[in-house]
């Protein structure tokens, strides 16, 4: 079983839709959970960061962590064409280095 | 220049060539990283440097040789590569290497090995 599983998509939605992106993981030591957004021909940029379980909201974006199920989600409300990108989940156990374990990324396409 | 820059942005090389990738961070960070991003695969951490000292080497083949002359610059020297080494090579930096600090990524170098 891979450490982090993420459906590569593509996920196509119309503008204004609510988008749900998800990752599952197997390592119960993970405590820090991040979502990166990567536009075409660019490097990933940090979008959201949560510690342990719970929800975190930032504008149209909500990150959820369920450690008991080893499942994390990113919700995007009122999706825009500018949200079209690849979304990467990443996790860390804070083992001493700022090293991250990434999912493969989900490509999101929001059509006008 | 701001953030993390990488040169060249695109590189095509034969299996017998020697080339180098360059990364420069303008953020005053102490840690730098090399990642490999292949199609349909997760980002793979290759090397980690903290204050110019290599602190992690993730079983990377010796045909990849990193160099960190100072905390702002990171190189990846390439020689005798294989076609399966074709990928996007991303450089990142963070404030420190211990603990959880945001990693800032460069735009990457798209490498094609013929």
PDB file of C-alpha atoms in Angstrom:
ATOM      1  CA  UNK A   1       0.000   0.000   0.000  1.00  0.00           C
ATOM      2  CA  UNK A   2       1.370   3.407  -0.994  1.00  0.00           C
ATOM      3  CA  UNK A   3       1.906   5.897   1.842  1.00  0.00           C
ATOM      4  CA  UNK A   4      -0.351   8.544   0.310  1.00  0.00           C
ATOM      5  CA  UNK A   5      -3.095   7.840  -2.222  1.00  0.00           C
ATOM      6  CA  UNK A   6      -4.608  10.568  -4.368  1.00  0.00           C
ATOM      7  CA  UNK A   7      -6.796  10.212  -7.447  1.00  0.00           C
ATOM      8  CA  UNK A   8      -4.942  11.883 -10.345  1.00  0.00           C
ATOM      9  CA  UNK A   9      -8.165  12.934 -12.111  1.00  0.00           C
ATOM     10  CA  UNK A  10      -8.716  14.997 -14.159  1.00  0.00           C
ATOM     11  CA  UNK A  11     -11.710  16.328 -12.297  1.00  0.00           C
ATOM     12  CA  UNK A  12     -13.829  18.582 -14.513  1.00  0.00           C
ATOM     13  CA  UNK A  13     -16.448  20.888 -12.983  1.00  0.00           C
ATOM     14  CA  UNK A  14     -18.416  23.938 -14.139  1.00  0.00           C
ATOM     15  CA  UNK A  15     -17.661  27.355 -12.704  1.00  0.00           C
ATOM     16  CA  UNK A  16     -19.391  27.881  -9.359  1.00  0.00           C
ATOM     17  CA  UNK A  17     -19.377  24.215  -8.363  1.00  0.00           C
ATOM     18  CA  UNK A  18     -18.187  22.943  -4.995  1.00  0.00           C
ATOM     19  CA  UNK A  19     -15.078  20.836  -5.452  1.00  0.00           C
ATOM     20  CA  UNK A  20     -13.936  18.073  -3.126  1.00  0.00           C
ATOM     21  CA  UNK A  21     -10.350  16.795  -3.359  1.00  0.00           C
ATOM     22  CA  UNK A  22      -9.194  13.935  -1.163  1.00  0.00           C
ATOM     23  CA  UNK A  23      -6.196  11.937  -0.011  1.00  0.00           C
ATOM     24  CA  UNK A  24      -5.868   8.822   2.102  1.00  0.00           C
ATOM     25  CA  UNK A  25      -2.730   7.760   3.906  1.00  0.00           C
ATOM     26  CA  UNK A  26      -1.394   4.784   5.785  1.00  0.00           C
ATOM     27  CA  UNK A  27       1.227   6.236   8.161  1.00  0.00           C
ATOM     28  CA  UNK A  28      -0.440   7.021  11.488  1.00  0.00           C
ATOM     29  CA  UNK A  29       2.596   9.116  12.486  1.00  0.00           C
ATOM     30  CA  UNK A  30       1.618  11.905  10.084  1.00  0.00           C
ATOM     31  CA  UNK A  31       0.525  14.960  12.037  1.00  0.00           C
ATOM     32  CA  UNK A  32       0.950  17.867   9.613  1.00  0.00           C
ATOM     33  CA  UNK A  33      -1.157  18.032   6.483  1.00  0.00           C
ATOM     34  CA  UNK A  34      -0.765  20.422   3.601  1.00  0.00           C
ATOM     35  CA  UNK A  35      -2.342  21.194   0.282  1.00  0.00           C
ATOM     36  CA  UNK A  36      -0.202  22.593  -2.505  1.00  0.00           C
ATOM     37  CA  UNK A  37      -1.494  24.051  -5.754  1.00  0.00           C
ATOM     38  CA  UNK A  38       0.586  23.706  -8.910  1.00  0.00           C
ATOM     39  CA  UNK A  39      -0.246  25.644 -12.034  1.00  0.00           C
ATOM     40  CA  UNK A  40       1.066  24.446 -15.381  1.00  0.00           C
ATOM     41  CA  UNK A  41       4.772  25.227 -15.858  1.00  0.00           C
ATOM     42  CA  UNK A  42       5.091  26.423 -12.262  1.00  0.00           C
ATOM     43  CA  UNK A  43       6.325  24.929  -9.000  1.00  0.00           C
ATOM     44  CA  UNK A  44       3.895  23.955  -6.222  1.00  0.00           C
ATOM     45  CA  UNK A  45       2.770  26.689  -3.822  1.00  0.00           C
ATOM     46  CA  UNK A  46       1.383  26.120  -0.342  1.00  0.00           C
ATOM     47  CA  UNK A  47      -2.375  26.651  -0.185  1.00  0.00           C
ATOM     48  CA  UNK A  48      -3.473  25.317   3.218  1.00  0.00           C
ATOM     49  CA  UNK A  49      -1.768  23.809   6.234  1.00  0.00           C
ATOM     50  CA  UNK A  50      -3.397  21.987   9.183  1.00  0.00           C
ATOM     51  CA  UNK A  51      -2.117  20.203  12.236  1.00  0.00           C
ATOM     52  CA  UNK A  52      -3.751  16.993  13.507  1.00  0.00           C
ATOM     53  CA  UNK A  53      -7.503  16.590  13.083  1.00  0.00           C
ATOM     54  CA  UNK A  54     -10.134  19.220  12.421  1.00  0.00           C
ATOM     55  CA  UNK A  55     -11.131  21.867   9.911  1.00  0.00           C
ATOM     56  CA  UNK A  56      -9.452  25.007   8.694  1.00  0.00           C
ATOM     57  CA  UNK A  57     -11.078  27.618   6.495  1.00  0.00           C
ATOM     58  CA  UNK A  58      -9.449  30.286   4.351  1.00  0.00           C
ATOM     59  CA  UNK A  59     -11.760  32.174   2.045  1.00  0.00           C
ATOM     60  CA  UNK A  60     -13.270  29.746  -0.456  1.00  0.00           C
ATOM     61  CA  UNK A  61     -11.004  26.911   0.719  1.00  0.00           C
ATOM     62  CA  UNK A  62     -11.630  24.494   3.598  1.00  0.00           C
ATOM     63  CA  UNK A  63      -9.201  21.779   4.659  1.00  0.00           C
ATOM     64  CA  UNK A  64     -10.428  18.826   6.708  1.00  0.00           C
ATOM     65  CA  UNK A  65      -8.410  16.161   8.474  1.00  0.00           C
ATOM     66  CA  UNK A  66      -9.848  12.939   9.897  1.00  0.00           C
ATOM     67  CA  UNK A  67      -6.950  11.120  11.532  1.00  0.00           C
ATOM     68  CA  UNK A  68      -9.122   8.247  12.699  1.00  0.00           C
ATOM     69  CA  UNK A  69      -9.943   7.434   9.074  1.00  0.00           C
ATOM     70  CA  UNK A  70      -6.544   8.598   7.746  1.00  0.00           C
ATOM     71  CA  UNK A  71      -8.383  10.812   5.279  1.00  0.00           C
ATOM     72  CA  UNK A  72      -7.927  14.459   4.351  1.00  0.00           C
ATOM     73  CA  UNK A  73     -10.007  16.695   2.115  1.00  0.00           C
ATOM     74  CA  UNK A  74      -9.818  20.080   0.457  1.00  0.00           C
ATOM     75  CA  UNK A  75     -13.098  21.789  -0.437  1.00  0.00           C
ATOM     76  CA  UNK A  76     -13.280  24.678  -2.860  1.00  0.00           C
ATOM     77  CA  UNK A  77     -16.503  26.696  -2.864  1.00  0.00           C
ATOM     78  CA  UNK A  78     -17.680  28.761  -5.834  1.00  0.00           C
ATOM     79  CA  UNK A  79     -14.901  27.339  -8.006  1.00  0.00           C
ATOM     80  CA  UNK A  80     -13.388  29.639 -10.615  1.00  0.00           C
ATOM     81  CA  UNK A  81     -11.547  28.932 -13.887  1.00  0.00           C
ATOM     82  CA  UNK A  82      -8.452  30.334 -12.152  1.00  0.00           C
ATOM     83  CA  UNK A  83      -8.640  27.390  -9.729  1.00  0.00           C
ATOM     84  CA  UNK A  84      -7.736  25.065 -12.612  1.00  0.00           C
ATOM     85  CA  UNK A  85      -4.479  23.484 -11.481  1.00  0.00           C
ATOM     86  CA  UNK A  86      -3.068  20.317  -9.976  1.00  0.00           C
ATOM     87  CA  UNK A  87      -3.640  19.991  -6.231  1.00  0.00           C
ATOM     88  CA  UNK A  88      -1.081  18.034  -4.248  1.00  0.00           C
ATOM     89  CA  UNK A  89      -1.620  16.796  -0.728  1.00  0.00           C
ATOM     90  CA  UNK A  90       1.487  16.485   1.438  1.00  0.00           C
ATOM     91  CA  UNK A  91       2.098  15.187   4.932  1.00  0.00           C
ATOM     92  CA  UNK A  92       4.808  15.144   7.558  1.00  0.00           C
ATOM     93  CA  UNK A  93       5.430  13.413  10.846  1.00  0.00           C
ATOM     94  CA  UNK A  94       7.869  16.093  11.985  1.00  0.00           C
ATOM     95  CA  UNK A  95      10.567  13.490  12.308  1.00  0.00           C
ATOM     96  CA  UNK A  96      13.294  16.082  12.522  1.00  0.00           C
ATOM     97  CA  UNK A  97      13.408  17.340   8.971  1.00  0.00           C
ATOM     98  CA  UNK A  98      10.905  19.415   7.039  1.00  0.00           C
ATOM     99  CA  UNK A  99      10.476  16.475   4.703  1.00  0.00           C
ATOM    100  CA  UNK A 100       7.131  15.907   3.120  1.00  0.00           C
ATOM    101  CA  UNK A 101       5.417  12.866   1.635  1.00  0.00           C
ATOM    102  CA  UNK A 102       3.341  13.899  -1.360  1.00  0.00           C
ATOM    103  CA  UNK A 103       0.365  12.426  -3.159  1.00  0.00           C
ATOM    104  CA  UNK A 104       0.438  12.206  -6.964  1.00  0.00           C
ATOM    105  CA  UNK A 105      -1.779  15.264  -7.309  1.00  0.00           C
ATOM    106  CA  UNK A 106      -5.304  15.732  -8.698  1.00  0.00           C
ATOM    107  CA  UNK A 107      -5.741  17.798 -11.846  1.00  0.00           C
ATOM    108  CA  UNK A 108      -8.767  20.106 -11.545  1.00  0.00           C
ATOM    109  CA  UNK A 109     -10.369  21.765 -14.566  1.00  0.00           C
ATOM    110  CA  UNK A 110     -12.993  24.443 -13.950  1.00  0.00           C
ATOM    111  CA  UNK A 111     -14.840  25.435 -17.095  1.00  0.00           C
ATOM    112  CA  UNK A 112     -16.457  28.886 -17.518  1.00  0.00           C
TER     113      UNK A 112
ATOM    114  CA  UNK B   1      14.692  38.348  -8.632  1.00  0.00           C
ATOM    115  CA  UNK B   2      12.399  37.081  -5.913  1.00  0.00           C
ATOM    116  CA  UNK B   3      11.601  33.705  -4.415  1.00  0.00           C
ATOM    117  CA  UNK B   4      13.285  30.644  -5.842  1.00  0.00           C
ATOM    118  CA  UNK B   5      14.679  30.679  -9.368  1.00  0.00           C
ATOM    119  CA  UNK B   6      15.900  27.766 -11.457  1.00  0.00           C
ATOM    120  CA  UNK B   7      17.928  27.605 -14.646  1.00  0.00           C
ATOM    121  CA  UNK B   8      17.657  26.358 -17.263  1.00  0.00           C
ATOM    122  CA  UNK B   9      13.885  25.970 -17.510  1.00  0.00           C
ATOM    123  CA  UNK B  10      14.229  23.294 -20.200  1.00  0.00           C
ATOM    124  CA  UNK B  11      17.109  20.936 -20.920  1.00  0.00           C
ATOM    125  CA  UNK B  12      17.530  18.196 -23.506  1.00  0.00           C
ATOM    126  CA  UNK B  13      20.596  16.028 -23.161  1.00  0.00           C
ATOM    127  CA  UNK B  14      22.023  12.799 -24.467  1.00  0.00           C
ATOM    128  CA  UNK B  15      22.905   9.908 -22.214  1.00  0.00           C
ATOM    129  CA  UNK B  16      26.628  10.672 -22.405  1.00  0.00           C
ATOM    130  CA  UNK B  17      26.391  14.413 -21.702  1.00  0.00           C
ATOM    131  CA  UNK B  18      27.281  16.230 -18.505  1.00  0.00           C
ATOM    132  CA  UNK B  19      25.096  19.139 -17.477  1.00  0.00           C
ATOM    133  CA  UNK B  20      24.184  21.054 -14.323  1.00  0.00           C
ATOM    134  CA  UNK B  21      20.945  22.466 -12.972  1.00  0.00           C
ATOM    135  CA  UNK B  22      21.098  25.644 -10.919  1.00  0.00           C
ATOM    136  CA  UNK B  23      18.828  26.881  -8.152  1.00  0.00           C
ATOM    137  CA  UNK B  24      19.002  30.185  -6.312  1.00  0.00           C
ATOM    138  CA  UNK B  25      16.833  31.324  -3.414  1.00  0.00           C
ATOM    139  CA  UNK B  26      16.408  34.980  -2.496  1.00  0.00           C
ATOM    140  CA  UNK B  27      14.489  34.364   0.736  1.00  0.00           C
ATOM    141  CA  UNK B  28      17.290  34.146   3.287  1.00  0.00           C
ATOM    142  CA  UNK B  29      16.465  30.499   4.001  1.00  0.00           C
ATOM    143  CA  UNK B  30      18.867  27.971   5.518  1.00  0.00           C
ATOM    144  CA  UNK B  31      17.530  24.764   3.944  1.00  0.00           C
ATOM    145  CA  UNK B  32      17.351  23.732   0.301  1.00  0.00           C
ATOM    146  CA  UNK B  33      15.910  20.673  -1.425  1.00  0.00           C
ATOM    147  CA  UNK B  34      15.936  18.857  -4.756  1.00  0.00           C
ATOM    148  CA  UNK B  35      12.783  17.009  -5.815  1.00  0.00           C
ATOM    149  CA  UNK B  36      11.996  14.905  -8.892  1.00  0.00           C
ATOM    150  CA  UNK B  37       8.472  15.113 -10.343  1.00  0.00           C
ATOM    151  CA  UNK B  38       7.590  12.437 -12.905  1.00  0.00           C
ATOM    152  CA  UNK B  39       4.283  12.043 -14.693  1.00  0.00           C
ATOM    153  CA  UNK B  40       1.702  10.170 -12.629  1.00  0.00           C
ATOM    154  CA  UNK B  41       4.106   9.818  -9.670  1.00  0.00           C
ATOM    155  CA  UNK B  42       4.339  11.699  -6.367  1.00  0.00           C
ATOM    156  CA  UNK B  43       7.047  14.259  -5.835  1.00  0.00           C
ATOM    157  CA  UNK B  44      10.192  12.393  -4.795  1.00  0.00           C
ATOM    158  CA  UNK B  45      12.624  14.035  -2.407  1.00  0.00           C
ATOM    159  CA  UNK B  46      16.185  13.598  -3.657  1.00  0.00           C
ATOM    160  CA  UNK B  47      18.473  15.677  -1.440  1.00  0.00           C
ATOM    161  CA  UNK B  48      18.218  18.011   1.545  1.00  0.00           C
ATOM    162  CA  UNK B  49      20.818  20.602   2.529  1.00  0.00           C
ATOM    163  CA  UNK B  50      20.925  22.522   5.786  1.00  0.00           C
ATOM    164  CA  UNK B  51      23.416  25.384   6.016  1.00  0.00           C
ATOM    165  CA  UNK B  52      25.325  23.938   3.043  1.00  0.00           C
ATOM    166  CA  UNK B  53      25.594  20.503   4.664  1.00  0.00           C
ATOM    167  CA  UNK B  54      23.822  17.537   3.068  1.00  0.00           C
ATOM    168  CA  UNK B  55      21.490  16.039   5.639  1.00  0.00           C
ATOM    169  CA  UNK B  56      19.525  13.606   3.520  1.00  0.00           C
ATOM    170  CA  UNK B  57      20.203  11.560   0.411  1.00  0.00           C
ATOM    171  CA  UNK B  58      17.227   9.435  -0.549  1.00  0.00           C
ATOM    172  CA  UNK B  59      18.999   6.549  -2.278  1.00  0.00           C
ATOM    173  CA  UNK B  60      19.546   8.617  -5.371  1.00  0.00           C
ATOM    174  CA  UNK B  61      21.787   7.095  -8.083  1.00  0.00           C
ATOM    175  CA  UNK B  62      25.307   8.479  -8.206  1.00  0.00           C
ATOM    176  CA  UNK B  63      24.714   9.903 -11.669  1.00  0.00           C
ATOM    177  CA  UNK B  64      23.022  12.750  -9.771  1.00  0.00           C
ATOM    178  CA  UNK B  65      25.506  14.796  -7.759  1.00  0.00           C
ATOM    179  CA  UNK B  66      24.328  17.769  -5.673  1.00  0.00           C
ATOM    180  CA  UNK B  67      26.422  20.730  -4.618  1.00  0.00           C
ATOM    181  CA  UNK B  68      25.570  23.524  -2.198  1.00  0.00           C
ATOM    182  CA  UNK B  69      28.361  26.139  -2.175  1.00  0.00           C
ATOM    183  CA  UNK B  70      26.394  28.513   0.072  1.00  0.00           C
ATOM    184  CA  UNK B  71      22.931  28.767   1.588  1.00  0.00           C
ATOM    185  CA  UNK B  72      21.554  30.644  -1.437  1.00  0.00           C
ATOM    186  CA  UNK B  73      22.709  28.347  -4.223  1.00  0.00           C
ATOM    187  CA  UNK B  74      22.115  24.701  -5.024  1.00  0.00           C
ATOM    188  CA  UNK B  75      23.303  22.731  -8.025  1.00  0.00           C
ATOM    189  CA  UNK B  76      22.457  19.319  -9.392  1.00  0.00           C
ATOM    190  CA  UNK B  77      25.204  17.900 -11.588  1.00  0.00           C
ATOM    191  CA  UNK B  78      24.063  15.311 -14.090  1.00  0.00           C
ATOM    192  CA  UNK B  79      26.123  12.733 -15.957  1.00  0.00           C
ATOM    193  CA  UNK B  80      25.441   9.521 -17.838  1.00  0.00           C
ATOM    194  CA  UNK B  81      21.694   9.842 -17.334  1.00  0.00           C
ATOM    195  CA  UNK B  82      19.078   7.358 -18.492  1.00  0.00           C
ATOM    196  CA  UNK B  83      15.854   8.091 -20.415  1.00  0.00           C
ATOM    197  CA  UNK B  84      13.832   7.274 -17.257  1.00  0.00           C
ATOM    198  CA  UNK B  85      15.511  10.255 -15.590  1.00  0.00           C
ATOM    199  CA  UNK B  86      13.421  12.545 -17.795  1.00  0.00           C
ATOM    200  CA  UNK B  87      11.254  14.542 -15.406  1.00  0.00           C
ATOM    201  CA  UNK B  88      10.629  17.952 -13.873  1.00  0.00           C
ATOM    202  CA  UNK B  89      13.320  18.738 -11.308  1.00  0.00           C
ATOM    203  CA  UNK B  90      12.150  21.094  -8.621  1.00  0.00           C
ATOM    204  CA  UNK B  91      14.230  23.033  -6.149  1.00  0.00           C
ATOM    205  CA  UNK B  92      12.734  24.265  -2.885  1.00  0.00           C
ATOM    206  CA  UNK B  93      13.896  26.180   0.161  1.00  0.00           C
ATOM    207  CA  UNK B  94      12.632  26.633   3.697  1.00  0.00           C
ATOM    208  CA  UNK B  95      13.618  28.753   6.651  1.00  0.00           C
ATOM    209  CA  UNK B  96      14.978  25.814   8.600  1.00  0.00           C
ATOM    210  CA  UNK B  97      15.245  22.081   8.034  1.00  0.00           C
ATOM    211  CA  UNK B  98      14.102  20.907  11.485  1.00  0.00           C
ATOM    212  CA  UNK B  99      10.488  21.391  12.368  1.00  0.00           C
ATOM    213  CA  UNK B 100       7.680  22.325  10.039  1.00  0.00           C
ATOM    214  CA  UNK B 101       8.406  25.270   7.786  1.00  0.00           C
ATOM    215  CA  UNK B 102       6.775  26.097   4.497  1.00  0.00           C
ATOM    216  CA  UNK B 103       8.770  24.988   1.514  1.00  0.00           C
ATOM    217  CA  UNK B 104       8.918  27.467  -1.350  1.00  0.00           C
ATOM    218  CA  UNK B 105       9.371  25.890  -4.760  1.00  0.00           C
ATOM    219  CA  UNK B 106      11.034  27.139  -7.903  1.00  0.00           C
ATOM    220  CA  UNK B 107       9.399  26.701 -11.332  1.00  0.00           C
ATOM    221  CA  UNK B 108      11.462  23.611 -12.103  1.00  0.00           C
ATOM    222  CA  UNK B 109      13.718  22.439 -14.911  1.00  0.00           C
ATOM    223  CA  UNK B 110      12.046  20.166 -17.471  1.00  0.00           C
ATOM    224  CA  UNK B 111      14.712  17.586 -18.329  1.00  0.00           C
ATOM    225  CA  UNK B 112      14.519  15.277 -21.320  1.00  0.00           C
ATOM    226  CA  UNK B 113      17.142  12.550 -21.710  1.00  0.00           C
ATOM    227  CA  UNK B 114      17.418  11.107 -25.211  1.00  0.00           C
TER     228      UNK B 114
END
